mmCIF file of C-alpha atoms and ligand atoms in Angstrom:
data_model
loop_
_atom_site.group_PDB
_atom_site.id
_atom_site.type_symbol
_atom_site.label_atom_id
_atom_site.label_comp_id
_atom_site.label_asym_id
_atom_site.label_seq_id
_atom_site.Cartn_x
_atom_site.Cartn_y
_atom_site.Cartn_z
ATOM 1 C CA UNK A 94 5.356 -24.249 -15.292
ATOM 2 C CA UNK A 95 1.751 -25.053 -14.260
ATOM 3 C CA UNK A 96 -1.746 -24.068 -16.215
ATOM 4 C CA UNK A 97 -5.100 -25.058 -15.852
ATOM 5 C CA UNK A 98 -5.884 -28.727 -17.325
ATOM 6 C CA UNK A 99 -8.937 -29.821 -19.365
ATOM 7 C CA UNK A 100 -10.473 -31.009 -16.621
ATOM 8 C CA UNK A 101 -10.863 -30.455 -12.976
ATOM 9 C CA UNK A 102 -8.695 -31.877 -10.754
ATOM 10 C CA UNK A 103 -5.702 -32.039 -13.648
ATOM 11 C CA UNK A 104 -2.927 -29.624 -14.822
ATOM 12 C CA UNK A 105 -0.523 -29.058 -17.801
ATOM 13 C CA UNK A 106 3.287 -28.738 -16.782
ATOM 14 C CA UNK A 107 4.875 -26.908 -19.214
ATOM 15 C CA UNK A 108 8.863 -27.759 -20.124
ATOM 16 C CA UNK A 109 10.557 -24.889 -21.104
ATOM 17 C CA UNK A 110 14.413 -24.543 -22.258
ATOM 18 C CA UNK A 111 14.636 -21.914 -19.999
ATOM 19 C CA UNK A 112 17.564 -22.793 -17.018
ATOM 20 C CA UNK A 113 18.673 -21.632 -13.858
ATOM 21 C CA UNK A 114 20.594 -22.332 -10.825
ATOM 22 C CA UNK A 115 22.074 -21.377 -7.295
ATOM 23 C CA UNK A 116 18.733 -19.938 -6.749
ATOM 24 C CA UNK A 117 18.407 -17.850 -10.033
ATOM 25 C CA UNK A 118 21.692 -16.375 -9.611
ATOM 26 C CA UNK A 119 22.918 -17.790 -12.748
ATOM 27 C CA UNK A 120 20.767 -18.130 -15.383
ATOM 28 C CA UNK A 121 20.499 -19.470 -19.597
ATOM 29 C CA UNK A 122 18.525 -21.300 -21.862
ATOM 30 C CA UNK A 123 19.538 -25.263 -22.866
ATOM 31 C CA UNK A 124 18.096 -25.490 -26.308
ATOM 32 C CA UNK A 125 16.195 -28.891 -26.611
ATOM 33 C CA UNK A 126 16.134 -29.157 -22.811
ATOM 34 C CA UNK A 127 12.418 -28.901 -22.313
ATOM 35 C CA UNK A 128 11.717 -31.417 -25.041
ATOM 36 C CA UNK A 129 13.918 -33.721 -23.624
ATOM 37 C CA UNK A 130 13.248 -33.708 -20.197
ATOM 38 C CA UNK A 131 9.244 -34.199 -20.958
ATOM 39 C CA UNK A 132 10.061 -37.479 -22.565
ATOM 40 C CA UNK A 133 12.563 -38.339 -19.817
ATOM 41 C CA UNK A 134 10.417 -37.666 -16.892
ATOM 42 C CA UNK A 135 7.540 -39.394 -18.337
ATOM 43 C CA UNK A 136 9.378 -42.866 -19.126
ATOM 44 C CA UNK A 137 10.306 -42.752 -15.579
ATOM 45 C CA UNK A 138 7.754 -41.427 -14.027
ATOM 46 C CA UNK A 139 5.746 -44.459 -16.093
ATOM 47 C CA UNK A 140 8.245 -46.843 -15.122
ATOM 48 C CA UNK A 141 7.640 -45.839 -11.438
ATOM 49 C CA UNK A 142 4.062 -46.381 -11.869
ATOM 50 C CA UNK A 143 4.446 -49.814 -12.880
ATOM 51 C CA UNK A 144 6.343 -51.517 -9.850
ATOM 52 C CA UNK A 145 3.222 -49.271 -7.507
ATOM 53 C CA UNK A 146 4.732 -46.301 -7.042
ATOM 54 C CA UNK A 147 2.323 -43.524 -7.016
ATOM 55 C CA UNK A 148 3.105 -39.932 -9.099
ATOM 56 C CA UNK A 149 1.004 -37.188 -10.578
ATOM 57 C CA UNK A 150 1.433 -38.007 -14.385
ATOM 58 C CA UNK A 151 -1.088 -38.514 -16.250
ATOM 59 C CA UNK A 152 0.010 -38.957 -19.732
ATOM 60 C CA UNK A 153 1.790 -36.678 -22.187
ATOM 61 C CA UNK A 154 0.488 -34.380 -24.288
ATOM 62 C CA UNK A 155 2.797 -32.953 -26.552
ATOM 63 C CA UNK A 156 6.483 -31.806 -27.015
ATOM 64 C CA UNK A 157 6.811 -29.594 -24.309
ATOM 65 C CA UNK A 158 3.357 -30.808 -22.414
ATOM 66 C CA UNK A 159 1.878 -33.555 -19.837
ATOM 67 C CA UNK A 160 -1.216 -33.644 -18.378
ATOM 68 C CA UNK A 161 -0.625 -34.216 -14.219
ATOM 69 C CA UNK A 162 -3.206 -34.713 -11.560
ATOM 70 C CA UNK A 163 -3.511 -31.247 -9.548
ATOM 71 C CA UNK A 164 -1.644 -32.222 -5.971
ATOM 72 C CA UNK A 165 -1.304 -30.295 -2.753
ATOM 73 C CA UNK A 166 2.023 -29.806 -3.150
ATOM 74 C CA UNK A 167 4.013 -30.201 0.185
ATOM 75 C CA UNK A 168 6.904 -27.721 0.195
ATOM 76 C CA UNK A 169 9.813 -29.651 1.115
ATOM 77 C CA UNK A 170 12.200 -30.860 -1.421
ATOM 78 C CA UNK A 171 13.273 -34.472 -0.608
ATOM 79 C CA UNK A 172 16.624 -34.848 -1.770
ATOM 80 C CA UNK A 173 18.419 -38.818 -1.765
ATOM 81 C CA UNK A 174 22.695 -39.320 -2.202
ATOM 82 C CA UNK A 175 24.146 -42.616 -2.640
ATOM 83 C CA UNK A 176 27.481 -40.489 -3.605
ATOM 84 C CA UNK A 177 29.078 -37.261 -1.903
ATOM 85 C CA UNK A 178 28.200 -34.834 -4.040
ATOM 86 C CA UNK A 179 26.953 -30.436 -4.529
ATOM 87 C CA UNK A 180 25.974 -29.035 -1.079
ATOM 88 C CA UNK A 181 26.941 -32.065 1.129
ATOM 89 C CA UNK A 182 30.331 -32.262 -0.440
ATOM 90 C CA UNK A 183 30.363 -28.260 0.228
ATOM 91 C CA UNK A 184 28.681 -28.425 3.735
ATOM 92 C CA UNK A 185 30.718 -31.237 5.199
ATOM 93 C CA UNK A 186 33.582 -31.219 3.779
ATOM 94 C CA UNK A 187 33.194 -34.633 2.282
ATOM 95 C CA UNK A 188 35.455 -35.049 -1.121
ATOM 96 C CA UNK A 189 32.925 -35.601 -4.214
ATOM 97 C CA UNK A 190 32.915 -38.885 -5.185
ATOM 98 C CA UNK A 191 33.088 -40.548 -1.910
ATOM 99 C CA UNK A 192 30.429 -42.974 -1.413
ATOM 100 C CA UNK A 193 28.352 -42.417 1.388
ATOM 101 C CA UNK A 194 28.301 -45.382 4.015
ATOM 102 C CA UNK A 195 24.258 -45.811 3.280
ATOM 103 C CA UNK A 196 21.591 -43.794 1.262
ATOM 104 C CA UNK A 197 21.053 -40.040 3.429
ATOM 105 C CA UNK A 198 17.774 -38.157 2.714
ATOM 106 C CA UNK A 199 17.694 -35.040 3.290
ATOM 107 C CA UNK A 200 14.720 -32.195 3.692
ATOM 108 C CA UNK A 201 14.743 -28.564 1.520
ATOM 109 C CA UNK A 202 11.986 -26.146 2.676
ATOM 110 C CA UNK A 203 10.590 -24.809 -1.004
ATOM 111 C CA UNK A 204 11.242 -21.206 -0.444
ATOM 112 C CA UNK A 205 13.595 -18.701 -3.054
ATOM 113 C CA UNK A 206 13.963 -15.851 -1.039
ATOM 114 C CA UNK A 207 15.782 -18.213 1.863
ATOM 115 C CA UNK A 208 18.039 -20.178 -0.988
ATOM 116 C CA UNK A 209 16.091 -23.501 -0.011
ATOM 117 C CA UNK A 210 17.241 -23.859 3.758
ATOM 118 C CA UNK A 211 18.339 -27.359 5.091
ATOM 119 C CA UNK A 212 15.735 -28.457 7.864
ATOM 120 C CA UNK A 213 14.786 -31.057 9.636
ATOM 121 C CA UNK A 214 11.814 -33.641 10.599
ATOM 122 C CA UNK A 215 11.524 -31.543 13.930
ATOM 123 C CA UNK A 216 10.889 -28.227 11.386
ATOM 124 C CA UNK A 217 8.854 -29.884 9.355
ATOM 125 C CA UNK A 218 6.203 -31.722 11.832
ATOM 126 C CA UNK A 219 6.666 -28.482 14.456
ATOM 127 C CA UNK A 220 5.630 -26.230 11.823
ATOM 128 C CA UNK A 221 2.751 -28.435 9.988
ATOM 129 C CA UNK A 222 4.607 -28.569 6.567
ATOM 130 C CA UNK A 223 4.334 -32.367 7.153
ATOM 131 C CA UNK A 224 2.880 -34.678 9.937
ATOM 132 C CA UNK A 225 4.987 -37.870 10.995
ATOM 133 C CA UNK A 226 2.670 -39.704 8.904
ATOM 134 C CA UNK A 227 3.155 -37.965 5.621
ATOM 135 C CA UNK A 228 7.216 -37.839 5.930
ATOM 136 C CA UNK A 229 6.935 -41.944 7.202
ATOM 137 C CA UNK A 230 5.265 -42.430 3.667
ATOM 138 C CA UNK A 231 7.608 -39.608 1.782
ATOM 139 C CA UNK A 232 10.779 -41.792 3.290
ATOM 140 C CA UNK A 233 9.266 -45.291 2.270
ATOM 141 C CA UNK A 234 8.637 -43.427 -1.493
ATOM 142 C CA UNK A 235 11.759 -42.097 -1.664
ATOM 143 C CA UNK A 236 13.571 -45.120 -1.266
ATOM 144 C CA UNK A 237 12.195 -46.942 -3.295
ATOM 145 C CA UNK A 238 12.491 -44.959 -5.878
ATOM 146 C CA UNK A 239 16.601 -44.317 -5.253
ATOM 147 C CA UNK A 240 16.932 -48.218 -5.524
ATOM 148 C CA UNK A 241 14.378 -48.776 -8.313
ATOM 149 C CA UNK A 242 16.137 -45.704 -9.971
ATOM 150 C CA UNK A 243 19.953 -46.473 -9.266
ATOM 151 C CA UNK A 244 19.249 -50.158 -10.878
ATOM 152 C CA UNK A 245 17.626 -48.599 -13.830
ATOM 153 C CA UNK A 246 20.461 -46.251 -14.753
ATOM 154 C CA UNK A 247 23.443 -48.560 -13.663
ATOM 155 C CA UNK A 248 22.000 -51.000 -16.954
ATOM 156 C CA UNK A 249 22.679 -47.919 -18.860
ATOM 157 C CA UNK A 250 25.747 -47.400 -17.340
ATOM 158 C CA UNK A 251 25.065 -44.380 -14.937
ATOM 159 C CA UNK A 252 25.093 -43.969 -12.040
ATOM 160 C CA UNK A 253 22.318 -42.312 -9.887
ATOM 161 C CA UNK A 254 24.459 -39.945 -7.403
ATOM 162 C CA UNK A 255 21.689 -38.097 -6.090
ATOM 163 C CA UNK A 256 18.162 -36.366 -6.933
ATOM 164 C CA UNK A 257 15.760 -34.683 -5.366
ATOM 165 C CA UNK A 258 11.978 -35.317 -5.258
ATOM 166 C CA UNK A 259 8.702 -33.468 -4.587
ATOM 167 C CA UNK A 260 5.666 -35.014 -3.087
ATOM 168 C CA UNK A 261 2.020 -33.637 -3.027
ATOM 169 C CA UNK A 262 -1.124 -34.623 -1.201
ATOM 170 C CA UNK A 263 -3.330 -36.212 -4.227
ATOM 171 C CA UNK A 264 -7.459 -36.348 -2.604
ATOM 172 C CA UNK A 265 -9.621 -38.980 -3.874
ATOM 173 C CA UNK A 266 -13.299 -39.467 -2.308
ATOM 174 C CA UNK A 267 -12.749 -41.275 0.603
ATOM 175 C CA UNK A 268 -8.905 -41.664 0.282
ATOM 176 C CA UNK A 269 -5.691 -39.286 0.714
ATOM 177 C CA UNK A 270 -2.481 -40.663 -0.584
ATOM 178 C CA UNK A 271 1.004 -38.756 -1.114
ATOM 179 C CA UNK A 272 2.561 -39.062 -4.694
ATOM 180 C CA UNK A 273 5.382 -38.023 -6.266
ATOM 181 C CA UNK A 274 4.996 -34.612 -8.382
ATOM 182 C CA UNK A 275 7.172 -32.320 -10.366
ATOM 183 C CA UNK A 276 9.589 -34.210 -12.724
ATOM 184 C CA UNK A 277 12.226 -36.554 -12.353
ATOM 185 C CA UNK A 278 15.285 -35.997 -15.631
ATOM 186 C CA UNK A 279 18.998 -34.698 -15.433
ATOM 187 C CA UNK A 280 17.873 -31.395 -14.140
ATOM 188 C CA UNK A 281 17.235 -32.809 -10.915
ATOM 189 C CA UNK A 282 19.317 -35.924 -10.338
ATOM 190 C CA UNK A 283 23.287 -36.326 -10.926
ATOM 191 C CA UNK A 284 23.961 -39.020 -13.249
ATOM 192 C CA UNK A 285 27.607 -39.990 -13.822
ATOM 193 C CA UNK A 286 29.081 -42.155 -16.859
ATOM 194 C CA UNK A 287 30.101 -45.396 -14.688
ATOM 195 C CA UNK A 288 33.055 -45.852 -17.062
ATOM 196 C CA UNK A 289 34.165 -42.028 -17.406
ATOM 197 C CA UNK A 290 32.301 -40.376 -14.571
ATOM 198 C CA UNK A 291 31.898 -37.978 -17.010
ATOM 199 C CA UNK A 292 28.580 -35.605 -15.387
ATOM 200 C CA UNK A 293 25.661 -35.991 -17.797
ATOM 201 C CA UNK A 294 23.448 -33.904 -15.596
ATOM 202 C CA UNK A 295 22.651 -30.145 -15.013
ATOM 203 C CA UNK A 296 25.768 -29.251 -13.065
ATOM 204 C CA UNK A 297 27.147 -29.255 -16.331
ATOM 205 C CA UNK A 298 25.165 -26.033 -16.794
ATOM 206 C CA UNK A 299 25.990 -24.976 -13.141
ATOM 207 C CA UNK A 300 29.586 -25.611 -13.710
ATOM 208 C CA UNK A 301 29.867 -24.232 -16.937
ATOM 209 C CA UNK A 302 31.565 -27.913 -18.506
ATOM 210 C CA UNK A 303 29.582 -27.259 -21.571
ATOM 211 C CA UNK A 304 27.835 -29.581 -24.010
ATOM 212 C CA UNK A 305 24.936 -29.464 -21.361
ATOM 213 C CA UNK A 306 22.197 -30.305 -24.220
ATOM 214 C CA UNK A 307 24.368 -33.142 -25.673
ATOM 215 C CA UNK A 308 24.592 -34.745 -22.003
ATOM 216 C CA UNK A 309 20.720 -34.426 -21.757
ATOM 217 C CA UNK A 310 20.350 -35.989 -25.573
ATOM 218 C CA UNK A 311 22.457 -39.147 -24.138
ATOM 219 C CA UNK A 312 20.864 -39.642 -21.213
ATOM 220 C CA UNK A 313 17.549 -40.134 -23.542
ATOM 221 C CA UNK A 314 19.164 -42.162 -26.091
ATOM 222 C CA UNK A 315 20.744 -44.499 -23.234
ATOM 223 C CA UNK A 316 16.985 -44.750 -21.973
ATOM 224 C CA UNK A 317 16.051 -45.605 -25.564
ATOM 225 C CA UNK A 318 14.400 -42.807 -26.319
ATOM 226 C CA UNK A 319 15.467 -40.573 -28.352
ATOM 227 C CA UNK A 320 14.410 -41.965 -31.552
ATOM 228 C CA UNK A 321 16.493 -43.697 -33.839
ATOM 229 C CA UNK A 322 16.795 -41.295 -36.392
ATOM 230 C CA UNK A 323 18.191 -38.864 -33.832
ATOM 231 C CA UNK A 324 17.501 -35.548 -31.645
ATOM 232 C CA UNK A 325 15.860 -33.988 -34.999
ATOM 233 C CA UNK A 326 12.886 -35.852 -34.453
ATOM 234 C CA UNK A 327 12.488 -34.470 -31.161
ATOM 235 C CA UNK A 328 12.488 -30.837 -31.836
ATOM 236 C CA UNK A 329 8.436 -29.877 -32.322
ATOM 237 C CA UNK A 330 5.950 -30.477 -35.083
ATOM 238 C CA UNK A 331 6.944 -30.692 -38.351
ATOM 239 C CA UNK A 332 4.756 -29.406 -41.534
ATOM 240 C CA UNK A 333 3.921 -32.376 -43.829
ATOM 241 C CA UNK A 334 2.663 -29.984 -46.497
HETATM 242 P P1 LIG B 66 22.548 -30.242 -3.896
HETATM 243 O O1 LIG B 66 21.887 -30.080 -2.547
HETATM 244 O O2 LIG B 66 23.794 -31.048 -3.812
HETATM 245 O O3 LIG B 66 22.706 -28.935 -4.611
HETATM 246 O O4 LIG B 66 21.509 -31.060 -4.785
HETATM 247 C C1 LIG B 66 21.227 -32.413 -4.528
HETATM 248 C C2 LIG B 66 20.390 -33.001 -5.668
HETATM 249 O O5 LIG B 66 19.100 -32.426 -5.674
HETATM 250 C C3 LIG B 66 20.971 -32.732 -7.052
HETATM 251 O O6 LIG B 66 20.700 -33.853 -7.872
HETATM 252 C C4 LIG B 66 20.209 -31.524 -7.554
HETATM 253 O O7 LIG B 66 20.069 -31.560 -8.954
HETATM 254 C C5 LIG B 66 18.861 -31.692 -6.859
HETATM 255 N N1 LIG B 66 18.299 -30.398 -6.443
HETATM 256 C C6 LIG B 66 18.324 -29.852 -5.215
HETATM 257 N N2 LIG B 66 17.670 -28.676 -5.186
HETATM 258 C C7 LIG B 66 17.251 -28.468 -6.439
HETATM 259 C C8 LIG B 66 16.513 -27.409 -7.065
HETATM 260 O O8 LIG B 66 16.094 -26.432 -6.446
HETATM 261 N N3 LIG B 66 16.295 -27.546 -8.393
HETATM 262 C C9 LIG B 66 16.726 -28.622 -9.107
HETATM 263 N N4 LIG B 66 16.485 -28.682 -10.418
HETATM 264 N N5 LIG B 66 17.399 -29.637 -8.537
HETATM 265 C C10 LIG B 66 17.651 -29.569 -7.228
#
């Protein structure tokens, strides 16, 4: 969730607990889940920024909050698999599991009332979503990230299966650059246990396996950071008084 920021050109995104999947058909609430995926996405999202990889976040505010630059969001979803896994295991047939001969990217138009459809580069420059340019830059991003990412999690011992990425259009004065936006956290990536394979993602809440919060908690303590002392410190402001 979006809302105006402090100052022009920024915006809050808000992390609620709220959950939902196969296009809203099924639907909950993952107690904690906001919390956790703020502080999640914003160690990567930092991380990413450090080896020069460009995103909206700004900083974080609060709990739930982080202040983002305001993007032109470009509505394809940009989804990487290193593993067979959700709609291309479904689509083609192709056992879950099975790793894929090389990284595949794949485009999403952003629309709910068409489930998301599967398109192309030919869709997306023939109808202006993207130009060649933008989706040359998007590709460059996006791998980058999947092998700065899959390093990162396999020294925590998970592996990075797949995850899917937004980009917008962020306008300086005399400059245009594309940068990641959205969030990156276990609601949209799979991340395995490497020793278990155990899924300590959100298709635990799409598959019903249960313990969905608990899988999120881990993730954060893996990342170092969830704080010592344990998910209670995480859960809002406390009164001193
Ligand atoms: P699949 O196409 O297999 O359902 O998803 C591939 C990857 O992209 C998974 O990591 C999944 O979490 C992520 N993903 C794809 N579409 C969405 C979406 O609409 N919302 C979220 N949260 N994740 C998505």
């Amino acid at each position: 969730m979006l809302f105006e920021g402090p100052e022009p050109g920024t915006l809050v995104q808000y992390f609620k607990d709220d959950a939902s999947a196969f296009n809203n058909q099924k639907r909950g609430i993952i107690t904690g889940k906001g919390v956790l995926n703020n502080r999640i996405s914003e160690f990567l999202m930092t991380r990413l920024a450090e080896i020069g990889i460009p995103t909206h976040f700004m900083r974080r505010l609060n709990m739930r909050e982080q202040l983002v630059r305001e993007v032109e969001i470009i509505p394809i979803g940009v989804v990487v698999r290193n593993l067979a896994a959700g709609s291309l295991s479904t689509r083609l047939g192709i056992p879950e599991g099975t790793l894929l001969p090389r990284s595949i990217i794949e485009y999403y138009l952003k629309k709910d009332e068409l489930g998301d459809p599967l398109v192309t580069e030919e869709h997306i420059t023939a109808f202006s979503w993207a130009s060649t340019h933008d989706l040359d830059e998007i590709v460059q991003i996006a791998l980058r990230v999947n092998d700065f990412l899959s390093g990162l999690f396999l020294g925590v011992n998970l592996r990075l299966v797949d995850f899917k990425l937004e980009f917008g259009r962020l306008y300086t004065e005399d400059d245009l650059r594309i940068v990641i936006a959205d969030e990156i956290s276990p609601e949209n990536c799979r991340l395995w246990d490497t020793r278990t394979n155990e899924k300590m993602d959100k298709d635990r809440f799409r598959q019903d396996l249960g313990k969905v919060e608990e899988a999120y908690q881990e993730v954060a303590r893996r990342l170092g950071i969830l704080p010592e002392s344990g998910p209670a410190d995480l859960k809002g402001p406390r009164t001193l008084q």
